[in-house]
Tab-separated table of C-alpha atoms and ligand atoms in Angstrom:
chain	number	residue	atom	x	y	z
U	15	MET	CA	0.000	0.000	0.000
U	16	VAL	CA	1.192	3.501	-0.795
U	17	VAL	CA	-0.257	6.380	1.197
U	18	LYS	CA	-1.436	9.255	-0.964
U	19	MET	CA	-0.919	12.749	0.403
U	20	ASP	CA	-1.687	16.269	-0.612
U	21	ARG	CA	1.517	17.273	-2.341
U	22	ASN	CA	1.123	20.969	-1.812
U	23	LEU	CA	-0.084	21.085	1.749
U	24	TYR	CA	3.079	22.518	3.231
U	25	THR	CA	5.005	23.647	0.192
U	26	ALA	CA	6.613	27.033	0.795
U	27	GLU	CA	4.352	27.722	3.760
U	28	LYS	CA	6.095	28.648	7.007
U	29	LEU	CA	5.447	25.998	9.619
U	30	THR	CA	5.125	26.118	13.367
U	31	ALA	CA	6.845	23.576	15.600
U	32	LEU	CA	3.409	22.258	16.530
U	33	GLN	CA	2.541	21.611	12.870
U	34	VAL	CA	5.791	19.697	12.501
U	35	MET	CA	4.853	17.555	15.504
U	36	LEU	CA	1.250	17.009	14.476
U	37	ASP	CA	1.882	15.716	10.961
U	38	ALA	CA	2.545	12.077	11.924
U	39	PRO	CA	3.022	10.137	15.168
U	40	VAL	CA	6.750	9.694	14.424
U	41	ILE	CA	9.517	11.981	13.165
U	42	PRO	CA	12.323	9.818	11.777
U	43	VAL	CA	15.839	10.741	12.919
U	44	ILE	CA	18.058	10.188	9.875
U	45	VAL	CA	21.814	9.997	9.277
U	46	LEU	CA	22.788	10.435	5.623
U	47	THR	CA	26.048	10.503	3.717
U	48	ASP	CA	24.905	10.444	0.093
U	49	THR	CA	22.574	12.797	-1.783
U	50	ARG	CA	21.170	10.174	-4.160
U	51	GLN	CA	20.361	7.893	-1.248
U	52	ALA	CA	18.829	10.894	0.521
U	53	VAL	CA	16.318	11.463	-2.271
U	54	LEU	CA	15.378	7.786	-2.577
U	55	LEU	CA	15.061	7.444	1.189
U	56	ALA	CA	12.832	10.518	1.419
U	57	ARG	CA	10.584	9.074	-1.307
U	58	ALA	CA	10.425	5.729	0.512
U	59	LEU	CA	9.335	7.411	3.752
U	60	VAL	CA	6.779	9.597	1.991
U	61	ALA	CA	5.371	6.460	0.309
U	62	GLY	CA	4.868	5.075	3.810
U	63	GLY	CA	3.032	8.185	5.022
U	64	ILE	CA	5.891	9.998	6.780
U	65	ARG	CA	6.916	13.334	5.337
U	66	MET	CA	8.420	15.320	8.235
U	67	LEU	CA	12.037	14.179	7.996
U	68	GLU	CA	14.798	15.113	10.448
U	69	VAL	CA	18.183	14.836	8.749
U	70	THR	CA	20.860	15.134	11.419
U	71	LEU	CA	23.888	17.370	10.910
U	72	ARG	CA	26.228	14.525	11.787
U	73	THR	CA	28.021	13.878	8.525
U	74	PRO	CA	29.954	16.110	6.133
U	75	ARG	CA	27.223	15.564	3.491
U	76	ALA	CA	24.240	16.274	5.748
U	77	LEU	CA	23.608	19.783	4.401
U	78	ALA	CA	23.918	18.574	0.808
U	79	CYS	CA	21.420	15.809	1.589
U	80	ILE	CA	18.971	18.337	3.072
U	81	GLU	CA	19.366	20.450	-0.056
U	82	ALA	CA	18.759	17.448	-2.334
U	83	ILE	CA	15.582	16.423	-0.506
U	84	ALA	CA	14.279	20.003	-0.427
U	85	ARG	CA	14.867	20.298	-4.178
U	86	ASP	CA	13.851	16.857	-5.436
U	87	VAL	CA	11.171	15.617	-3.033
U	88	PRO	CA	8.537	18.347	-2.700
U	89	GLU	CA	6.166	15.906	-0.979
U	90	ALA	CA	8.569	15.743	1.969
U	91	VAL	CA	9.218	18.449	4.548
U	92	VAL	CA	12.885	18.229	5.417
U	93	GLY	CA	14.284	19.575	8.663
U	94	ALA	CA	17.720	19.539	10.245
U	95	GLY	CA	18.554	17.681	13.431
U	96	THR	CA	21.574	17.971	15.730
U	97	VAL	CA	21.505	21.767	15.342
U	98	ARG	CA	23.985	22.837	18.032
U	99	SER	CA	24.993	26.387	17.104
U	100	ALA	CA	23.772	29.564	15.447
U	101	ALA	CA	25.987	28.692	12.487
U	102	ASP	CA	24.254	25.293	12.156
U	103	ALA	CA	20.867	27.030	12.168
U	104	GLN	CA	21.914	29.469	9.453
U	105	ALA	CA	23.520	26.754	7.321
U	106	CYS	CA	20.559	24.389	7.436
U	107	ALA	CA	18.115	27.204	6.616
U	108	MET	CA	20.280	28.080	3.591
U	109	ALA	CA	20.213	24.418	2.546
U	110	GLY	CA	16.418	24.414	2.546
U	111	ALA	CA	15.573	22.950	5.955
U	112	ARG	CA	12.007	23.857	6.979
U	113	PHE	CA	12.452	23.136	10.691
U	114	ALA	CA	15.264	22.543	13.185
U	115	VAL	CA	15.711	20.068	16.015
U	116	SER	CA	18.451	20.439	18.622
U	117	PRO	CA	19.749	18.027	21.270
U	118	GLY	CA	19.746	20.834	23.884
U	119	TYR	CA	18.832	24.509	24.104
U	120	THR	CA	20.787	27.754	24.114
U	121	HIS	CA	19.429	31.260	23.671
U	122	SER	CA	21.726	31.807	20.678
U	123	VAL	CA	20.380	28.747	18.839
U	124	GLY	CA	16.853	29.941	19.620
U	125	GLN	CA	17.661	33.418	18.301
U	126	ALA	CA	19.362	32.113	15.152
U	127	CYS	CA	16.340	29.933	14.345
U	128	ARG	CA	13.982	32.856	14.856
U	129	ASP	CA	16.176	35.038	12.620
U	130	ALA	CA	16.216	32.331	9.940
U	131	GLY	CA	12.452	31.770	10.192
U	132	LEU	CA	12.937	28.163	11.283
U	133	PRO	CA	10.582	26.561	13.779
U	134	LEU	CA	12.735	24.901	16.447
U	135	LEU	CA	12.113	21.797	18.530
U	136	PRO	CA	14.780	22.152	21.207
U	137	GLY	CA	15.912	19.234	23.336
U	138	VAL	CA	15.311	19.398	27.085
U	139	ALA	CA	15.956	16.907	29.864
U	140	THR	CA	15.443	19.005	33.011
U	141	GLY	CA	12.951	21.480	34.447
U	142	SER	CA	15.523	24.293	34.196
U	143	GLU	CA	15.972	23.649	30.489
U	144	ILE	CA	12.209	23.730	29.953
U	145	MET	CA	12.077	27.064	31.797
U	146	MET	CA	14.910	28.474	29.699
U	147	ALA	CA	13.134	27.507	26.463
U	148	GLN	CA	9.865	28.915	27.802
U	149	GLU	CA	11.590	32.219	28.601
U	150	ASP	CA	12.198	32.480	24.858
U	151	GLY	CA	8.598	31.639	24.019
U	152	LEU	CA	9.089	27.972	23.123
U	153	THR	CA	6.477	25.527	24.383
U	154	ASP	CA	6.851	22.661	21.882
U	155	LEU	CA	9.936	20.755	22.955
U	156	LYS	CA	11.859	17.565	22.306
U	157	PHE	CA	12.407	15.434	25.421
U	158	PHE	CA	15.901	14.049	24.890
U	159	PRO	CA	17.226	11.474	25.585
U	160	ALA	CA	13.758	10.294	26.498
U	161	MET	CA	14.283	6.774	27.816
U	162	GLN	CA	17.606	7.524	29.472
U	163	ALA	CA	16.274	10.694	31.147
U	164	GLY	CA	13.207	9.166	32.763
U	165	GLY	CA	10.851	7.920	30.053
U	166	PRO	CA	7.073	8.273	30.274
U	167	SER	CA	7.086	8.745	34.064
U	168	MET	CA	9.264	11.862	33.705
U	169	LEU	CA	6.758	13.334	31.224
U	170	ASN	CA	3.966	12.468	33.592
U	171	ALA	CA	5.733	14.329	36.417
U	172	TRP	CA	6.262	17.364	34.180
U	173	SER	CA	2.584	17.535	33.210
U	174	GLY	CA	1.830	19.260	36.541
U	175	PRO	CA	4.275	22.203	36.638
U	176	PHE	CA	4.650	22.372	32.848
U	177	GLY	CA	1.060	21.694	31.844
U	178	ASP	CA	1.329	24.142	28.940
U	179	VAL	CA	4.297	22.360	27.317
U	180	ARG	CA	4.031	19.706	24.577
U	181	PHE	CA	6.741	17.172	23.935
U	182	CYS	CA	8.294	14.998	21.245
U	183	PRO	CA	10.196	12.321	23.208
U	184	THR	CA	13.243	11.071	21.300
U	185	GLY	CA	16.052	8.715	22.270
U	186	GLY	CA	15.391	5.057	22.991
U	187	VAL	CA	11.879	5.234	21.529
U	188	THR	CA	10.851	2.195	19.467
U	189	LEU	CA	7.749	0.900	17.704
U	190	GLN	CA	7.192	-1.226	20.811
U	191	ASN	CA	7.287	1.556	23.444
U	192	ALA	CA	6.023	4.485	21.323
U	193	SER	CA	2.389	3.914	22.367
U	194	GLU	CA	3.303	4.377	26.012
U	195	PHE	CA	4.562	7.882	25.194
U	196	LEU	CA	1.753	8.723	22.781
U	197	ALA	CA	-0.833	7.837	25.424
U	198	LEU	CA	0.342	10.826	27.506
U	199	PRO	CA	-1.639	14.054	27.017
U	200	ASN	CA	1.548	16.164	26.845
U	201	VAL	CA	3.058	14.074	24.019
U	202	VAL	CA	2.247	15.050	20.434
U	203	CYS	CA	4.617	12.734	18.561
U	204	VAL	CA	7.819	10.778	19.113
U	205	GLY	CA	11.161	10.806	17.302
U	206	GLY	CA	13.304	7.811	16.501
U	207	SER	CA	15.939	6.343	14.267
U	208	TRP	CA	14.254	2.944	13.956
U	209	LEU	CA	12.487	3.931	10.717
U	210	VAL	CA	15.823	4.180	8.927
U	211	PRO	CA	18.057	1.281	9.969
U	212	ALA	CA	21.653	1.739	8.793
U	213	ALA	CA	21.643	-1.733	7.182
U	214	ALA	CA	18.493	-1.027	5.132
U	215	LEU	CA	19.925	2.308	4.027
U	216	GLN	CA	23.198	0.706	2.997
U	217	ALA	CA	21.356	-2.026	1.092
U	218	CYS	CA	19.031	0.573	-0.522
U	219	ASP	CA	16.134	-1.539	0.731
U	220	TRP	CA	13.496	1.135	0.147
U	221	ALA	CA	10.585	-1.305	0.341
U	222	HIS	CA	11.624	-2.246	3.877
U	223	ILE	CA	11.840	1.410	4.903
U	224	THR	CA	8.424	2.138	3.385
U	225	GLN	CA	7.049	-0.811	5.363
U	226	LEU	CA	8.607	0.493	8.612
U	227	ALA	CA	6.898	3.827	7.952
U	228	LEU	CA	3.575	2.130	7.210
U	229	ASP	CA	3.914	0.185	10.469
U	230	THR	CA	3.698	3.462	12.410
U	231	ALA	CA	0.252	4.224	11.004
U	232	GLY	CA	-1.289	2.225	13.850
U	233	LEU	CA	0.300	4.503	16.453
U	234	ARG	CA	-2.114	7.078	17.757
U	235	ARG	CA	-1.665	10.051	20.006
U	236	VAL	CA	-4.251	10.953	22.634
U	237	PRO	CA	-6.500	13.686	21.194
U	238	ALA	CA	-5.764	17.019	22.925
I	129	3PG	C1	19.256	10.833	18.186
I	129	3PG	O1	19.404	12.034	18.222
I	129	3PG	O2	20.133	10.030	17.888
I	129	3PG	C2	17.885	10.393	18.454
I	129	3PG	O3	17.584	10.614	19.763
I	129	3PG	C3	17.601	9.023	18.033
I	129	3PG	O4	17.687	8.152	19.082
I	129	3PG	P1	17.361	6.639	18.814
I	129	3PG	O5	18.441	6.114	17.919
I	129	3PG	O6	17.421	6.010	20.185
I	129	3PG	O7	16.007	6.562	18.185
């Protein structure tokens, strides 16, 4: 089965972090080294119903891969992950990234994303980090590393003092435990690398990756 989607829904439109989180129950965390693979991978994920794609800035070709997806796969919405500095934010915006995800939060990364018009999902693992992001007006956050930093019970504890914050838990999330996170009212989606296994990428096994994306269709968040 191939999921059909409205091709133009998000083209050229500026997104909010919440729209990025709401599009599908899972945002795939992707490591890429080759632009041709990048395009084929993006098409495979889109065919499986996943179009918000986080390409991490962890390889020398990451920006080129973001650029290739932005140019050649208009059905996808490509964002940059592992954004750790203002320079990263500027570079990924120039490459065509439509959103940014960071493993932590600093005011300068927040400012650079605002300046570049990029919605940011900043990583937080403590109450102080949530408060720092909130000081800058950010209320849609990535909980990272989710399993290692306390898992669903941590999010449950935060729902009291930070009842106005929505999370995308990432780090140690799998198809098996994703439902536990998505059942929480303060979780909008999860992030994970399991949709793009390194072996499948290396083997160019696009059918397998499309199937992994299709498998997430059964995951459901709790309606807000
Ligand atoms: C990461 O930034 O590597 C993500 O948190 C992915 O973590 P995972 O490999 O545990 O899904």
